[in-house]
């Protein structure tokens, strides 16, 4: 592909600070992303609830009410629209919709109908995730994703929601980050059910791939009268780099990592993606490959910029993964990208730098169609609890009053103008000063 030849020509170094107006294609999607469990609060029917109670969260936190988006969704969606978002990503919480095996809760389905109707009324295109790391307790007790029946159990839930809510969904994301989910939950065991086995991880990935295929086919079949329905998933796409090591074994190792994290799942689910959803957070520097204990280089120790999570801020990695994934010749949506920080200038510059890389990817022909910042709201960050602040909007713990942060206003301007401009850049630089 021509893309490779052009790779070296366009890099972040070409950004002349504030000197350009980078205009995006008409109809580009600008949005924000959330997931049900992380923002809704008060969920006692998911495997994460047990996990939290068993003391597996940093600082021993419990999710409690959190941002209380379950109750305040109208206000939150209105905020997204006010910030000039034209799309919104949310997930349906399986443990609410199907609280018992085979028993659906119509009240909860109505809740999500209202959420989606509200989004539509506000002019937001909807990206709906069906599985975002959480499982109903009954499913967990039946062996979760290790159970060979898992894909068909998931399928019944899909059929139900596609029938009930299908007309309100523009983009379906079957599974969020299947490889990350399998790895964290069954590989390193820091998420429920806390297993630590490569063999189990592989089995879970296979079941998730089967589940994706079933969901893809079911949605297309059930919504055949909606020709615009699009089904894909959200994949965590990482950029990898060898750190001061040039041995052949390390070269092979990094290629394997790239394959397993970025391509494996697509290989397992060939032909069942209408688009690619990419979540970009990670630039991984590796030294000395060992299959069980890779040596990840701590970016902070190299004096590089990191987020509060310790994740390296490496915007050009987004360009790299977009270029890498363009090999699939499918429209690409950046379904997540964001930073945990309390420094609003850092958040605003992170946003600008990443959006800028998308612009450069577009210049070399990568078919990027949209960008969704993670996240609209400060929320529950899995095993970390509430301390990482990814939101464009914060909230007061007691009153739940929403607080629009400075970076949100920067993003709102980019979305409104469908462009990055000198003025926006300067305003971002001026935050905190
Ligand atoms: C992604 C997850 C999302 C959130 C961000 C920070 O991997 O999909 O739920 O936790 O990381």
Short mmCIF file of N, CA and C in Angstrom, two decimals, residues 180 232 272 368 418:
data_model
loop_
_atom_site.label_atom_id
_atom_site.label_comp_id
_atom_site.label_asym_id
_atom_site.label_seq_id
_atom_site.Cartn_x
_atom_site.Cartn_y
_atom_site.Cartn_z
N UNK A 180 -8.25 -7.08 25.62
CA UNK A 180 -7.94 -6.48 26.92
C UNK A 180 -8.80 -7.13 28.00
N UNK A 232 -19.96 -3.40 14.37
CA UNK A 232 -18.51 -3.60 14.50
C UNK A 232 -18.20 -3.86 15.96
N UNK A 272 -17.01 -10.00 9.45
CA UNK A 272 -18.17 -9.58 10.26
C UNK A 272 -17.91 -8.21 10.91
N UNK A 368 -10.78 7.73 8.23
CA UNK A 368 -11.27 7.97 9.59
C UNK A 368 -12.54 8.80 9.49
N UNK A 418 -15.50 22.11 13.13
CA UNK A 418 -15.04 20.94 12.37
C UNK A 418 -13.58 21.16 11.94
#
